[in-house]
Amino acid sequence: MLFANVLVAALAFAPSAPVSRRSAVAVSSVHMAVAAKDVKALREKTGAGMMDCKAALVDTDGDMEAASELLRQKGLAAAGKRADKATKEGIIETYIHTGGRLGVMVEVNCETDFVAKRPEFSDLAKMVAMQLAASPTVEFVSEADIPDDVKEAERKIEMGSEDLDGKPEEIKQKMVEGRINKIMKTKCLLNQPYIKDPSQTMEDVLKSTIATLGENINIARFARMELGSE
């Protein structure tokens, strides 16, 4: 009788073993689906940490674009939280274009000397200098830096455009303001498409680096010099 009870119990539990093995394989395959090369590629694309990239790929079922967007959104949120932090450390970076006819000097600030010495911070400063070299229309870091008199001067020019003659004043004002906004964007560094990835703006790149390094970062000032120009 005892043997029969043992046999019945053994048979009752027998099917569970293959199920457990299948479950283990399934769980293992989920983890294996996030390949190291994909994590590396996402890190190179976004600049985010390895664990953040892996988590983003898991959350998006391995979709590289969706993972990149998820990290971008997280980066924007993180950057927003640090926007008011003082930035008194940093570096001054230079870039001289091939031939020595064009040069840029830029000051990029952060919160601590520790971050100022990080290679990611140095890479950002170098990239900003190269971006400025490739952006001849840029005069300011952000739209908040543009003086009112600069906007007013552009407004007067646009108001005198021949194609606006005869239009109602209200329509004319709206068209002029739309044109001014476009012109101002061409003058601001943070509005420019990133030269290495035009799908991102320089503001996106800056905020991504803030999220990666965990400190507020500010592009303080720059100078762009071209041989023979005034």
PDB file of C-alpha atoms in Angstrom:
ATOM      1  CA  MET A   1       0.000   0.000   0.000  1.00  0.00           C
ATOM      2  CA  LEU A   2       2.844   2.307   0.892  1.00  0.00           C
ATOM      3  CA  PHE A   3       4.546   1.567  -2.427  1.00  0.00           C
ATOM      4  CA  ALA A   4       1.333   2.359  -4.317  1.00  0.00           C
ATOM      5  CA  ASN A   5       0.982   5.709  -2.585  1.00  0.00           C
ATOM      6  CA  VAL A   6       4.557   6.619  -3.413  1.00  0.00           C
ATOM      7  CA  LEU A   7       4.063   5.592  -7.032  1.00  0.00           C
ATOM      8  CA  VAL A   8       0.890   7.674  -7.346  1.00  0.00           C
ATOM      9  CA  ALA A   9       2.646  10.688  -5.838  1.00  0.00           C
ATOM     10  CA  ALA A  10       5.588  10.285  -8.202  1.00  0.00           C
ATOM     11  CA  LEU A  11       3.299  10.109 -11.222  1.00  0.00           C
ATOM     12  CA  ALA A  12       1.335  13.135 -10.050  1.00  0.00           C
ATOM     13  CA  PHE A  13       4.455  15.283  -9.878  1.00  0.00           C
ATOM     14  CA  ALA A  14       6.218  13.851 -12.944  1.00  0.00           C
ATOM     15  CA  PRO A  15       4.777  16.304 -15.551  1.00  0.00           C
ATOM     16  CA  SER A  16       5.926  19.327 -13.576  1.00  0.00           C
ATOM     17  CA  ALA A  17       9.623  18.694 -14.216  1.00  0.00           C
ATOM     18  CA  PRO A  18       9.563  19.303 -18.006  1.00  0.00           C
ATOM     19  CA  VAL A  19       7.411  22.414 -17.464  1.00  0.00           C
ATOM     20  CA  SER A  20       9.963  23.818 -15.045  1.00  0.00           C
ATOM     21  CA  ARG A  21      12.760  23.120 -17.506  1.00  0.00           C
ATOM     22  CA  ARG A  22      10.810  24.793 -20.298  1.00  0.00           C
ATOM     23  CA  SER A  23      10.158  27.805 -18.047  1.00  0.00           C
ATOM     24  CA  ALA A  24      13.837  28.060 -17.214  1.00  0.00           C
ATOM     25  CA  VAL A  25      14.716  27.922 -20.898  1.00  0.00           C
ATOM     26  CA  ALA A  26      12.103  30.579 -21.670  1.00  0.00           C
ATOM     27  CA  VAL A  27      13.419  32.889 -18.965  1.00  0.00           C
ATOM     28  CA  SER A  28      16.972  32.254 -20.104  1.00  0.00           C
ATOM     29  CA  SER A  29      16.074  33.048 -23.725  1.00  0.00           C
ATOM     30  CA  VAL A  30      14.536  36.369 -22.658  1.00  0.00           C
ATOM     31  CA  HIS A  31      17.810  37.399 -21.052  1.00  0.00           C
ATOM     32  CA  MET A  32      19.836  36.081 -23.981  1.00  0.00           C
ATOM     33  CA  ALA A  33      17.688  38.093 -26.409  1.00  0.00           C
ATOM     34  CA  VAL A  34      19.519  41.242 -25.277  1.00  0.00           C
ATOM     35  CA  ALA A  35      22.845  40.652 -26.975  1.00  0.00           C
ATOM     36  CA  ALA A  36      25.973  42.381 -25.726  1.00  0.00           C
ATOM     37  CA  LYS A  37      26.535  43.864 -29.177  1.00  0.00           C
ATOM     38  CA  ASP A  38      23.085  45.488 -29.062  1.00  0.00           C
ATOM     39  CA  VAL A  39      23.772  46.985 -25.650  1.00  0.00           C
ATOM     40  CA  LYS A  40      27.103  48.301 -26.932  1.00  0.00           C
ATOM     41  CA  ALA A  41      25.483  49.750 -30.072  1.00  0.00           C
ATOM     42  CA  LEU A  42      22.784  51.491 -28.040  1.00  0.00           C
ATOM     43  CA  ARG A  43      25.398  52.883 -25.648  1.00  0.00           C
ATOM     44  CA  GLU A  44      27.424  54.272 -28.561  1.00  0.00           C
ATOM     45  CA  LYS A  45      24.297  55.810 -30.056  1.00  0.00           C
ATOM     46  CA  THR A  46      22.919  57.395 -26.883  1.00  0.00           C
ATOM     47  CA  GLY A  47      25.852  57.731 -24.501  1.00  0.00           C
ATOM     48  CA  ALA A  48      23.764  56.160 -21.715  1.00  0.00           C
ATOM     49  CA  GLY A  49      25.198  53.689 -19.178  1.00  0.00           C
ATOM     50  CA  MET A  50      25.476  49.988 -19.983  1.00  0.00           C
ATOM     51  CA  MET A  51      22.843  48.922 -17.434  1.00  0.00           C
ATOM     52  CA  ASP A  52      20.451  51.648 -18.593  1.00  0.00           C
ATOM     53  CA  CYS A  53      20.871  50.492 -22.199  1.00  0.00           C
ATOM     54  CA  LYS A  54      20.271  46.857 -21.274  1.00  0.00           C
ATOM     55  CA  ALA A  55      17.160  47.758 -19.268  1.00  0.00           C
ATOM     56  CA  ALA A  56      15.820  49.886 -22.121  1.00  0.00           C
ATOM     57  CA  LEU A  57      16.299  47.032 -24.606  1.00  0.00           C
ATOM     58  CA  VAL A  58      14.524  44.607 -22.265  1.00  0.00           C
ATOM     59  CA  ASP A  59      11.646  47.054 -21.775  1.00  0.00           C
ATOM     60  CA  THR A  60      11.257  47.510 -25.547  1.00  0.00           C
ATOM     61  CA  ASP A  61      11.732  43.856 -26.556  1.00  0.00           C
ATOM     62  CA  GLY A  62      15.036  44.598 -28.241  1.00  0.00           C
ATOM     63  CA  ASP A  63      13.726  47.404 -30.461  1.00  0.00           C
ATOM     64  CA  MET A  64      16.773  49.657 -30.896  1.00  0.00           C
ATOM     65  CA  GLU A  65      14.828  52.756 -31.972  1.00  0.00           C
ATOM     66  CA  ALA A  66      12.243  52.409 -29.222  1.00  0.00           C
ATOM     67  CA  ALA A  67      14.990  51.844 -26.646  1.00  0.00           C
ATOM     68  CA  SER A  68      16.816  54.921 -27.882  1.00  0.00           C
ATOM     69  CA  GLU A  69      13.655  57.020 -27.557  1.00  0.00           C
ATOM     70  CA  LEU A  70      13.000  55.638 -24.071  1.00  0.00           C
ATOM     71  CA  LEU A  71      16.501  56.624 -22.968  1.00  0.00           C
ATOM     72  CA  ARG A  72      16.075  60.034 -24.573  1.00  0.00           C
ATOM     73  CA  GLN A  73      12.887  60.668 -22.612  1.00  0.00           C
ATOM     74  CA  LYS A  74      14.537  59.546 -19.371  1.00  0.00           C
ATOM     75  CA  GLY A  75      17.484  61.788 -20.158  1.00  0.00           C
ATOM     76  CA  LEU A  76      15.269  64.820 -20.705  1.00  0.00           C
ATOM     77  CA  ALA A  77      13.576  64.215 -17.364  1.00  0.00           C
ATOM     78  CA  ALA A  78      16.893  63.796 -15.546  1.00  0.00           C
ATOM     79  CA  ALA A  79      18.344  66.905 -17.167  1.00  0.00           C
ATOM     80  CA  GLY A  80      15.317  68.954 -16.186  1.00  0.00           C
ATOM     81  CA  LYS A  81      15.800  68.050 -12.523  1.00  0.00           C
ATOM     82  CA  ARG A  82      19.383  69.364 -12.559  1.00  0.00           C
ATOM     83  CA  ALA A  83      18.778  72.555 -14.557  1.00  0.00           C
ATOM     84  CA  ASP A  84      19.103  74.840 -11.521  1.00  0.00           C
ATOM     85  CA  LYS A  85      22.380  73.354 -10.237  1.00  0.00           C
ATOM     86  CA  ALA A  86      25.343  75.761 -10.290  1.00  0.00           C
ATOM     87  CA  THR A  87      28.083  75.037 -12.831  1.00  0.00           C
ATOM     88  CA  LYS A  88      31.424  76.484 -11.760  1.00  0.00           C
ATOM     89  CA  GLU A  89      33.823  73.807 -13.019  1.00  0.00           C
ATOM     90  CA  GLY A  90      34.527  72.648 -16.563  1.00  0.00           C
ATOM     91  CA  ILE A  91      37.002  73.019 -19.398  1.00  0.00           C
ATOM     92  CA  ILE A  92      37.865  75.269 -22.324  1.00  0.00           C
ATOM     93  CA  GLU A  93      38.101  73.312 -25.566  1.00  0.00           C
ATOM     94  CA  THR A  94      39.429  74.365 -28.951  1.00  0.00           C
ATOM     95  CA  TYR A  95      39.031  73.073 -32.480  1.00  0.00           C
ATOM     96  CA  ILE A  96      41.160  74.084 -35.450  1.00  0.00           C
ATOM     97  CA  HIS A  97      39.819  72.990 -38.803  1.00  0.00           C
ATOM     98  CA  THR A  98      42.111  71.374 -41.364  1.00  0.00           C
ATOM     99  CA  GLY A  99      44.284  74.027 -42.994  1.00  0.00           C
ATOM    100  CA  GLY A 100      44.206  76.324 -40.000  1.00  0.00           C
ATOM    101  CA  ARG A 101      41.764  78.818 -41.533  1.00  0.00           C
ATOM    102  CA  LEU A 102      38.948  78.221 -39.057  1.00  0.00           C
ATOM    103  CA  GLY A 103      39.087  77.903 -35.298  1.00  0.00           C
ATOM    104  CA  VAL A 104      36.677  77.656 -32.369  1.00  0.00           C
ATOM    105  CA  MET A 105      37.112  78.104 -28.623  1.00  0.00           C
ATOM    106  CA  VAL A 106      34.313  77.087 -26.270  1.00  0.00           C
ATOM    107  CA  GLU A 107      33.826  77.029 -22.496  1.00  0.00           C
ATOM    108  CA  VAL A 108      31.707  74.159 -21.175  1.00  0.00           C
ATOM    109  CA  ASN A 109      30.830  74.105 -17.470  1.00  0.00           C
ATOM    110  CA  CYS A 110      29.708  71.402 -15.033  1.00  0.00           C
ATOM    111  CA  GLU A 111      29.114  71.117 -11.290  1.00  0.00           C
ATOM    112  CA  THR A 112      32.285  69.360 -10.115  1.00  0.00           C
ATOM    113  CA  ASP A 113      35.938  68.955 -11.013  1.00  0.00           C
ATOM    114  CA  PHE A 114      35.407  65.178 -10.975  1.00  0.00           C
ATOM    115  CA  VAL A 115      32.996  65.315 -13.921  1.00  0.00           C
ATOM    116  CA  ALA A 116      35.140  67.922 -15.686  1.00  0.00           C
ATOM    117  CA  LYS A 117      37.873  65.258 -15.877  1.00  0.00           C
ATOM    118  CA  ARG A 118      35.604  62.535 -17.245  1.00  0.00           C
ATOM    119  CA  PRO A 119      36.295  61.493 -20.862  1.00  0.00           C
ATOM    120  CA  GLU A 120      32.581  61.779 -21.680  1.00  0.00           C
ATOM    121  CA  PHE A 121      32.638  65.423 -20.653  1.00  0.00           C
ATOM    122  CA  SER A 122      35.763  66.079 -22.695  1.00  0.00           C
ATOM    123  CA  ASP A 123      34.167  64.368 -25.699  1.00  0.00           C
ATOM    124  CA  LEU A 124      31.113  66.604 -25.357  1.00  0.00           C
ATOM    125  CA  ALA A 125      33.249  69.750 -25.311  1.00  0.00           C
ATOM    126  CA  LYS A 126      35.168  68.623 -28.399  1.00  0.00           C
ATOM    127  CA  MET A 127      31.947  67.805 -30.193  1.00  0.00           C
ATOM    128  CA  VAL A 128      30.475  71.217 -29.316  1.00  0.00           C
ATOM    129  CA  ALA A 129      33.579  72.920 -30.734  1.00  0.00           C
ATOM    130  CA  MET A 130      33.286  70.921 -33.970  1.00  0.00           C
ATOM    131  CA  GLN A 131      29.561  71.694 -34.182  1.00  0.00           C
ATOM    132  CA  LEU A 132      30.296  75.416 -33.866  1.00  0.00           C
ATOM    133  CA  ALA A 133      32.912  75.186 -36.598  1.00  0.00           C
ATOM    134  CA  ALA A 134      30.270  73.662 -38.877  1.00  0.00           C
ATOM    135  CA  SER A 135      27.619  76.259 -37.967  1.00  0.00           C
ATOM    136  CA  PRO A 136      28.536  79.677 -39.426  1.00  0.00           C
ATOM    137  CA  THR A 137      25.124  81.209 -38.666  1.00  0.00           C
ATOM    138  CA  VAL A 138      25.283  80.455 -34.926  1.00  0.00           C
ATOM    139  CA  GLU A 139      25.853  83.488 -32.706  1.00  0.00           C
ATOM    140  CA  PHE A 140      24.262  82.417 -29.410  1.00  0.00           C
ATOM    141  CA  VAL A 141      24.006  79.313 -27.252  1.00  0.00           C
ATOM    142  CA  SER A 142      20.218  79.452 -26.759  1.00  0.00           C
ATOM    143  CA  GLU A 143      17.287  81.652 -27.722  1.00  0.00           C
ATOM    144  CA  ALA A 144      17.245  83.029 -24.185  1.00  0.00           C
ATOM    145  CA  ASP A 145      20.647  84.621 -24.924  1.00  0.00           C
ATOM    146  CA  ILE A 146      19.415  86.662 -27.894  1.00  0.00           C
ATOM    147  CA  PRO A 147      19.061  90.384 -27.020  1.00  0.00           C
ATOM    148  CA  ASP A 148      15.734  92.062 -27.793  1.00  0.00           C
ATOM    149  CA  ASP A 149      17.432  94.596 -30.061  1.00  0.00           C
ATOM    150  CA  VAL A 150      18.671  91.777 -32.317  1.00  0.00           C
ATOM    151  CA  LYS A 151      15.138  90.443 -32.675  1.00  0.00           C
ATOM    152  CA  GLU A 152      13.766  93.925 -33.273  1.00  0.00           C
ATOM    153  CA  ALA A 153      16.317  94.609 -36.005  1.00  0.00           C
ATOM    154  CA  GLU A 154      15.312  91.408 -37.807  1.00  0.00           C
ATOM    155  CA  ARG A 155      11.636  92.267 -37.308  1.00  0.00           C
ATOM    156  CA  LYS A 156      12.062  95.643 -39.036  1.00  0.00           C
ATOM    157  CA  ILE A 157      13.803  94.012 -41.975  1.00  0.00           C
ATOM    158  CA  GLU A 158      11.052  91.425 -42.388  1.00  0.00           C
ATOM    159  CA  MET A 159       8.266  93.985 -42.025  1.00  0.00           C
ATOM    160  CA  GLY A 160       9.719  95.778 -45.030  1.00  0.00           C
ATOM    161  CA  SER A 161       9.664  92.690 -47.257  1.00  0.00           C
ATOM    162  CA  GLU A 162       7.979  93.325 -50.610  1.00  0.00           C
ATOM    163  CA  ASP A 163       5.986  90.084 -50.476  1.00  0.00           C
ATOM    164  CA  LEU A 164       4.087  91.453 -47.465  1.00  0.00           C
ATOM    165  CA  ASP A 165       2.876  94.590 -49.228  1.00  0.00           C
ATOM    166  CA  GLY A 166      -0.914  94.923 -49.246  1.00  0.00           C
ATOM    167  CA  LYS A 167      -1.523  92.198 -46.666  1.00  0.00           C
ATOM    168  CA  PRO A 168      -3.747  92.931 -43.625  1.00  0.00           C
ATOM    169  CA  GLU A 169      -1.711  94.067 -40.619  1.00  0.00           C
ATOM    170  CA  GLU A 170      -2.740  91.091 -38.476  1.00  0.00           C
ATOM    171  CA  ILE A 171      -1.666  88.604 -41.157  1.00  0.00           C
ATOM    172  CA  LYS A 172       1.513  90.554 -41.730  1.00  0.00           C
ATOM    173  CA  GLN A 173       2.422  90.422 -38.029  1.00  0.00           C
ATOM    174  CA  LYS A 174       1.881  86.652 -37.836  1.00  0.00           C
ATOM    175  CA  MET A 175       3.990  86.023 -40.928  1.00  0.00           C
ATOM    176  CA  VAL A 176       6.793  88.224 -39.635  1.00  0.00           C
ATOM    177  CA  GLU A 177       6.840  86.517 -36.227  1.00  0.00           C
ATOM    178  CA  GLY A 178       6.978  83.112 -37.928  1.00  0.00           C
ATOM    179  CA  ARG A 179       9.951  84.227 -39.989  1.00  0.00           C
ATOM    180  CA  ILE A 180      11.689  85.736 -36.955  1.00  0.00           C
ATOM    181  CA  ASN A 181      11.346  82.478 -35.044  1.00  0.00           C
ATOM    182  CA  LYS A 182      12.965  80.572 -37.907  1.00  0.00           C
ATOM    183  CA  ILE A 183      15.791  83.094 -38.193  1.00  0.00           C
ATOM    184  CA  MET A 184      16.459  83.021 -34.456  1.00  0.00           C
ATOM    185  CA  LYS A 185      16.703  79.232 -34.488  1.00  0.00           C
ATOM    186  CA  THR A 186      19.497  79.413 -37.069  1.00  0.00           C
ATOM    187  CA  LYS A 187      21.419  81.695 -34.696  1.00  0.00           C
ATOM    188  CA  CYS A 188      21.231  79.349 -31.672  1.00  0.00           C
ATOM    189  CA  LEU A 189      23.585  76.449 -31.054  1.00  0.00           C
ATOM    190  CA  LEU A 190      21.109  74.317 -29.103  1.00  0.00           C
ATOM    191  CA  ASN A 191      18.595  74.403 -31.960  1.00  0.00           C
ATOM    192  CA  GLN A 192      21.043  73.050 -34.528  1.00  0.00           C
ATOM    193  CA  PRO A 193      20.813  69.470 -35.850  1.00  0.00           C
ATOM    194  CA  TYR A 194      23.689  67.437 -34.435  1.00  0.00           C
ATOM    195  CA  ILE A 195      26.302  66.999 -37.188  1.00  0.00           C
ATOM    196  CA  LYS A 196      26.794  63.294 -36.371  1.00  0.00           C
ATOM    197  CA  ASP A 197      23.066  62.525 -36.089  1.00  0.00           C
ATOM    198  CA  PRO A 198      20.703  65.144 -37.596  1.00  0.00           C
ATOM    199  CA  SER A 199      17.716  63.426 -36.011  1.00  0.00           C
ATOM    200  CA  GLN A 200      18.878  64.981 -32.731  1.00  0.00           C
ATOM    201  CA  THR A 201      19.390  68.630 -31.861  1.00  0.00           C
ATOM    202  CA  MET A 202      22.344  69.885 -29.868  1.00  0.00           C
ATOM    203  CA  GLU A 203      19.975  70.366 -26.943  1.00  0.00           C
ATOM    204  CA  ASP A 204      19.132  66.641 -27.092  1.00  0.00           C
ATOM    205  CA  VAL A 205      22.831  65.769 -27.066  1.00  0.00           C
ATOM    206  CA  LEU A 206      23.516  68.083 -24.133  1.00  0.00           C
ATOM    207  CA  LYS A 207      20.636  66.685 -22.066  1.00  0.00           C
ATOM    208  CA  SER A 208      21.681  63.123 -22.865  1.00  0.00           C
ATOM    209  CA  THR A 209      25.159  63.855 -21.501  1.00  0.00           C
ATOM    210  CA  ILE A 210      23.655  65.458 -18.393  1.00  0.00           C
ATOM    211  CA  ALA A 211      21.668  62.269 -17.799  1.00  0.00           C
ATOM    212  CA  THR A 212      24.755  60.110 -18.352  1.00  0.00           C
ATOM    213  CA  LEU A 213      27.089  62.064 -16.068  1.00  0.00           C
ATOM    214  CA  GLY A 214      24.477  63.021 -13.477  1.00  0.00           C
ATOM    215  CA  GLU A 215      25.400  66.706 -13.337  1.00  0.00           C
ATOM    216  CA  ASN A 216      24.116  69.923 -14.844  1.00  0.00           C
ATOM    217  CA  ILE A 217      26.186  71.011 -17.843  1.00  0.00           C
ATOM    218  CA  ASN A 218      26.171  74.448 -19.393  1.00  0.00           C
ATOM    219  CA  ILE A 219      27.750  75.772 -22.582  1.00  0.00           C
ATOM    220  CA  ALA A 220      28.858  79.135 -21.232  1.00  0.00           C
ATOM    221  CA  ARG A 221      30.398  80.982 -24.193  1.00  0.00           C
ATOM    222  CA  PHE A 222      32.275  80.530 -27.422  1.00  0.00           C
ATOM    223  CA  ALA A 223      34.241  82.319 -30.104  1.00  0.00           C
ATOM    224  CA  ARG A 224      34.402  81.354 -33.757  1.00  0.00           C
ATOM    225  CA  MET A 225      37.250  82.755 -35.837  1.00  0.00           C
ATOM    226  CA  GLU A 226      37.719  82.493 -39.584  1.00  0.00           C
ATOM    227  CA  LEU A 227      40.857  83.702 -41.274  1.00  0.00           C
ATOM    228  CA  GLY A 228      40.327  87.015 -43.048  1.00  0.00           C
ATOM    229  CA  SER A 229      36.894  87.711 -41.596  1.00  0.00           C
ATOM    230  CA  GLU A 230      36.095  90.624 -39.300  1.00  0.00           C
TER     231      GLU A 230
END
